[in-house]
GROMACS .gro file of N, CA and C in nm:
model
  270
    1GLY      N    1  -1.437  -0.018  -1.697
    1GLY     CA    2  -1.384  -0.153  -1.681
    1GLY      C    3  -1.263  -0.193  -1.671
    2GLN      N    4  -1.225  -0.310  -1.636
    2GLN     CA    5  -1.099  -0.347  -1.591
    2GLN      C    6  -1.033  -0.401  -1.723
    3MET      N    7  -0.908  -0.394  -1.736
    3MET     CA    8  -0.829  -0.457  -1.837
    3MET      C    9  -0.803  -0.607  -1.802
    4PRO      N   10  -0.800  -0.665  -1.908
    4PRO     CA   11  -0.763  -0.825  -1.913
    4PRO      C   12  -0.637  -0.838  -1.816
    5LEU      N   13  -0.629  -0.947  -1.730
    5LEU     CA   14  -0.523  -0.978  -1.647
    5LEU      C   15  -0.391  -0.976  -1.723
    6GLY      N   16  -0.400  -1.035  -1.852
    6GLY     CA   17  -0.278  -1.057  -1.951
    6GLY      C   18  -0.220  -0.929  -1.962
    7LEU      N   19  -0.309  -0.836  -2.011
    7LEU     CA   20  -0.279  -0.703  -2.055
    7LEU      C   21  -0.213  -0.628  -1.927
    8GLU      N   22  -0.265  -0.618  -1.810
    8GLU     CA   23  -0.223  -0.568  -1.713
    8GLU      C   24  -0.076  -0.609  -1.675
    9LEU      N   25  -0.052  -0.761  -1.670
    9LEU     CA   26   0.093  -0.800  -1.659
    9LEU      C   27   0.182  -0.745  -1.761
   10LEU      N   28   0.128  -0.758  -1.892
   10LEU     CA   29   0.218  -0.699  -1.986
   10LEU      C   30   0.252  -0.553  -1.962
   11ALA      N   31   0.158  -0.455  -1.939
   11ALA     CA   32   0.185  -0.340  -1.909
   11ALA      C   33   0.293  -0.307  -1.777
   12GLY      N   34   0.263  -0.372  -1.684
   12GLY     CA   35   0.347  -0.385  -1.562
   12GLY      C   36   0.485  -0.431  -1.597
   13SER      N   37   0.510  -0.517  -1.673
   13SER     CA   38   0.648  -0.577  -1.726
   13SER      C   39   0.708  -0.469  -1.812
   14MET      N   40   0.643  -0.405  -1.907
   14MET     CA   41   0.694  -0.324  -2.003
   14MET      C   42   0.736  -0.187  -1.908
   15SER      N   43   0.676  -0.154  -1.799
   15SER     CA   44   0.716  -0.058  -1.710
   15SER      C   45   0.831  -0.100  -1.625
   16GLY      N   46   0.858  -0.219  -1.591
   16GLY     CA   47   0.992  -0.272  -1.557
   16GLY      C   48   1.107  -0.257  -1.649
   17VAL      N   49   1.086  -0.285  -1.762
   17VAL     CA   50   1.185  -0.271  -1.883
   17VAL      C   51   1.231  -0.114  -1.874
   18VAL      N   52   1.139  -0.045  -1.882
   18VAL     CA   53   1.177   0.097  -1.884
   18VAL      C   54   1.258   0.149  -1.767
   19GLN      N   55   1.199   0.094  -1.639
   19GLN     CA   56   1.271   0.125  -1.510
   19GLN      C   57   1.404   0.078  -1.538
   20THR      N   58   1.437  -0.047  -1.592
   20THR     CA   59   1.569  -0.091  -1.612
   20THR      C   60   1.671  -0.006  -1.687
   21LEU      N   61   1.596   0.047  -1.783
   21LEU     CA   62   1.685   0.138  -1.858
   21LEU      C   63   1.725   0.255  -1.799
   22PHE      N   64   1.676   0.316  -1.706
   22PHE     CA   65   1.710   0.410  -1.618
   22PHE      C   66   1.794   0.388  -1.500
   23SER      N   67   1.743   0.280  -1.437
   23SER     CA   68   1.786   0.237  -1.317
   23SER      C   69   1.933   0.156  -1.313
   24SER      N   70   1.953   0.092  -1.418
   24SER     CA   71   2.084   0.019  -1.436
   24SER      C   72   2.208   0.101  -1.436
   25PRO      N   73   2.186   0.209  -1.526
   25PRO     CA   74   2.317   0.294  -1.520
   25PRO      C   75   2.357   0.371  -1.397
   26LYS      N   76   2.235   0.400  -1.336
   26LYS     CA   77   2.222   0.492  -1.207
   26LYS      C   78   2.301   0.413  -1.116
   27GLU      N   79   2.251   0.280  -1.101
   27GLU     CA   80   2.311   0.190  -1.004
   27GLU      C   81   2.462   0.161  -1.014
   28MET      N   82   2.492   0.145  -1.154
   28MET     CA   83   2.632   0.121  -1.167
   28MET      C   84   2.716   0.236  -1.148
   29LEU      N   85   2.685   0.365  -1.183
   29LEU     CA   86   2.747   0.486  -1.136
   29LEU      C   87   2.770   0.473  -0.993
   30MET      N   88   2.648   0.464  -0.899
   30MET     CA   89   2.651   0.482  -0.776
   30MET      C   90   2.763   0.374  -0.707
   31LEU      N   91   2.759   0.263  -0.763
   31LEU     CA   92   2.851   0.138  -0.709
   31LEU      C   93   2.964   0.192  -0.750
   32GLN      N   94   3.006   0.233  -0.850
   32GLN     CA   95   3.155   0.285  -0.888
   32GLN      C   96   3.196   0.397  -0.813
   33MET      N   97   3.096   0.493  -0.758
   33MET     CA   98   3.150   0.624  -0.699
   33MET      C   99   3.166   0.562  -0.546
   34GLN      N  100   3.112   0.473  -0.503
   34GLN     CA  101   3.103   0.416  -0.366
   34GLN      C  102   3.246   0.334  -0.355
   35LEU      N  103   3.278   0.262  -0.461
   35LEU     CA  104   3.401   0.212  -0.439
   35LEU      C  105   3.549   0.290  -0.477
   36ALA      N  106   3.511   0.404  -0.562
   36ALA     CA  107   3.634   0.474  -0.560
   36ALA      C  108   3.641   0.550  -0.421
   37SER      N  109   3.530   0.581  -0.367
   37SER     CA  110   3.540   0.667  -0.249
   37SER      C  111   3.612   0.584  -0.145
   38GLN      N  112   3.568   0.454  -0.115
   38GLN     CA  113   3.646   0.370  -0.029
   38GLN      C  114   3.787   0.350  -0.048
   39SER      N  115   3.819   0.340  -0.178
   39SER     CA  116   3.958   0.328  -0.216
   39SER      C  117   4.030   0.454  -0.202
   40ALA      N  118   3.973   0.548  -0.224
   40ALA     CA  119   4.045   0.679  -0.192
   40ALA      C  120   4.058   0.712  -0.030
   41ARG      N  121   3.969   0.667   0.056
   41ARG     CA  122   3.976   0.674   0.192
   41ARG      C  123   4.100   0.597   0.243
   42SER      N  124   4.103   0.466   0.191
   42SER     CA  125   4.200   0.361   0.236
   42SER      C  126   4.325   0.415   0.202
   43GLY      N  127   4.351   0.486   0.092
   43GLY     CA  128   4.495   0.530   0.033
   43GLY      C  129   4.531   0.665   0.075
   44GLY      N  130   4.430   0.752   0.157
   44GLY     CA  131   4.456   0.851   0.183
   44GLY      C  132   4.455   0.986   0.088
   45ALA      N  133   4.378   0.949  -0.036
   45ALA     CA  134   4.373   1.047  -0.151
   45ALA      C  135   4.240   1.127  -0.137
   46SER      N  136   4.229   1.224  -0.198
   46SER     CA  137   4.103   1.298  -0.201
   46SER      C  138   3.993   1.227  -0.252
   47VAL      N  139   3.896   1.235  -0.178
   47VAL     CA  140   3.771   1.168  -0.203
   47VAL      C  141   3.693   1.229  -0.310
   48ALA      N  142   3.697   1.356  -0.312
   48ALA     CA  143   3.624   1.436  -0.432
   48ALA      C  144   3.673   1.413  -0.568
   49ALA      N  145   3.832   1.396  -0.569
   49ALA     CA  146   3.870   1.377  -0.683
   49ALA      C  147   3.843   1.224  -0.738
   50ALA      N  148   3.824   1.147  -0.639
   50ALA     CA  149   3.813   1.003  -0.676
   50ALA      C  150   3.674   0.966  -0.734
   51VAL      N  151   3.576   1.022  -0.694
   51VAL     CA  152   3.448   1.000  -0.711
   51VAL      C  153   3.365   1.082  -0.841
   52SER      N  154   3.439   1.135  -0.918
   52SER     CA  155   3.397   1.209  -1.026
   52SER      C  156   3.293   1.131  -1.125
   53PRO      N  157   3.153   1.156  -1.139
   53PRO     CA  158   3.066   1.084  -1.229
   53PRO      C  159   3.127   1.096  -1.350
   54ALA      N  160   3.183   1.211  -1.392
   54ALA     CA  161   3.209   1.220  -1.562
   54ALA      C  162   3.324   1.116  -1.578
   55ALA      N  163   3.414   1.125  -1.461
   55ALA     CA  164   3.532   1.026  -1.501
   55ALA      C  165   3.488   0.893  -1.519
   56ILE      N  166   3.392   0.839  -1.441
   56ILE     CA  167   3.346   0.714  -1.422
   56ILE      C  168   3.277   0.685  -1.551
   57ILE      N  169   3.194   0.767  -1.605
   57ILE     CA  170   3.110   0.745  -1.729
   57ILE      C  171   3.221   0.730  -1.844
   58GLN      N  172   3.329   0.811  -1.829
   58GLN     CA  173   3.422   0.848  -1.955
   58GLN      C  174   3.492   0.687  -1.950
   59LYS      N  175   3.523   0.646  -1.831
   59LYS     CA  176   3.608   0.521  -1.811
   59LYS      C  177   3.532   0.402  -1.853
   60LEU      N  178   3.397   0.358  -1.808
   60LEU     CA  179   3.318   0.277  -1.851
   60LEU      C  180   3.271   0.268  -1.982
   61GLY      N  181   3.199   0.402  -2.021
   61GLY     CA  182   3.159   0.401  -2.154
   61GLY      C  183   2.999   0.358  -2.133
   62LEU      N  184   2.914   0.374  -2.251
   62LEU     CA  185   2.794   0.348  -2.235
   62LEU      C  186   2.759   0.210  -2.209
   63ARG      N  187   2.847   0.118  -2.278
   63ARG     CA  188   2.813  -0.029  -2.259
   63ARG      C  189   2.851  -0.076  -2.099
   64GLY      N  190   2.952  -0.010  -2.066
   64GLY     CA  191   2.988  -0.033  -1.921
   64GLY      C  192   2.871  -0.015  -1.824
   65LEU      N  193   2.822   0.118  -1.851
   65LEU     CA  194   2.711   0.150  -1.756
   65LEU      C  195   2.579   0.042  -1.747
   66TYR      N  196   2.589  -0.019  -1.857
   66TYR     CA  197   2.460  -0.142  -1.852
   66TYR      C  198   2.518  -0.272  -1.818
   67LYS      N  199   2.620  -0.263  -1.772
   67LYS     CA  200   2.677  -0.407  -1.732
   67LYS      C  201   2.604  -0.444  -1.617
   68GLY      N  202   2.533  -0.554  -1.612
   68GLY     CA  203   2.446  -0.598  -1.500
   68GLY      C  204   2.314  -0.566  -1.501
   69ALA      N  205   2.242  -0.510  -1.630
   69ALA     CA  206   2.127  -0.473  -1.654
   69ALA      C  207   2.037  -0.602  -1.660
   70SER      N  208   2.100  -0.705  -1.695
   70SER     CA  209   2.016  -0.816  -1.685
   70SER      C  210   1.967  -0.864  -1.563
   71ALA      N  211   2.056  -0.859  -1.469
   71ALA     CA  212   2.011  -0.882  -1.315
   71ALA      C  213   1.917  -0.782  -1.284
   72THR      N  214   1.942  -0.665  -1.313
   72THR     CA  215   1.837  -0.559  -1.273
   72THR      C  216   1.710  -0.585  -1.332
   73ALA      N  217   1.702  -0.615  -1.465
   73ALA     CA  218   1.559  -0.645  -1.535
   73ALA      C  219   1.512  -0.774  -1.470
   74LEU      N  220   1.594  -0.862  -1.435
   74LEU     CA  221   1.526  -0.991  -1.349
   74LEU      C  222   1.453  -0.954  -1.212
   75ARG      N  223   1.500  -0.848  -1.185
   75ARG     CA  224   1.462  -0.794  -1.042
   75ARG      C  225   1.338  -0.705  -1.067
   76GLU      N  226   1.335  -0.605  -1.164
   76GLU     CA  227   1.236  -0.498  -1.181
   76GLU      C  228   1.113  -0.551  -1.264
   77VAL      N  229   1.141  -0.646  -1.375
   77VAL     CA  230   1.019  -0.675  -1.461
   77VAL      C  231   0.916  -0.756  -1.381
   78PRO      N  232   0.966  -0.877  -1.318
   78PRO     CA  233   0.850  -0.937  -1.226
   78PRO      C  234   0.792  -0.860  -1.136
   79PHE      N  235   0.879  -0.786  -1.053
   79PHE     CA  236   0.802  -0.712  -0.946
   79PHE      C  237   0.716  -0.600  -1.020
   80ALA      N  238   0.732  -0.519  -1.100
   80ALA     CA  239   0.640  -0.422  -1.171
   80ALA      C  240   0.524  -0.491  -1.223
   81ALA      N  241   0.542  -0.617  -1.293
   81ALA     CA  242   0.424  -0.679  -1.341
   81ALA      C  243   0.326  -0.714  -1.235
   82ILE      N  244   0.377  -0.760  -1.121
   82ILE     CA  245   0.299  -0.810  -0.997
   82ILE      C  246   0.239  -0.699  -0.929
   83TYR      N  247   0.317  -0.602  -0.925
   83TYR     CA  248   0.285  -0.469  -0.833
   83TYR      C  249   0.172  -0.383  -0.910
   84PHE      N  250   0.203  -0.351  -1.036
   84PHE     CA  251   0.094  -0.289  -1.106
   84PHE      C  252  -0.034  -0.358  -1.107
   85THR      N  253  -0.035  -0.500  -1.135
   85THR     CA  254  -0.149  -0.571  -1.145
   85THR      C  255  -0.238  -0.570  -1.018
   86CYS      N  256  -0.147  -0.592  -0.900
   86CYS     CA  257  -0.244  -0.597  -0.763
   86CYS      C  258  -0.286  -0.477  -0.735
   87TYR      N  259  -0.209  -0.357  -0.765
   87TYR     CA  260  -0.246  -0.215  -0.737
   87TYR      C  261  -0.376  -0.185  -0.811
   88SER      N  262  -0.391  -0.211  -0.933
   88SER     CA  263  -0.501  -0.189  -1.021
   88SER      C  264  -0.620  -0.259  -0.974
   89ARG      N  265  -0.601  -0.377  -0.919
   89ARG     CA  266  -0.738  -0.472  -0.879
   89ARG      C  267  -0.751  -0.451  -0.754
   90LEU      N  268  -0.707  -0.355  -0.656
   90LEU     CA  269  -0.746  -0.325  -0.512
   90LEU      C  270  -0.871  -0.257  -0.511
   0.00000   0.00000   0.00000
């Protein structure tokens, strides 16, 4: 049988929350690496030294890696709820 609609939406939403826990720091790290790379190129510095993930993590800390997580959640949670519900009912 099929799960009730509300339960499917809840399950999809929860997967969006978990997705946010992993994708938000990854996106912040990628963004910071891109910014550091552009800055190094314009300044003539070594790009490899400017984009060290460990240095960025040390600079931002755990809290800084999750800055903007609410915006990511606003994107991921509704998408996952709708996607998983539609996919299971096809």
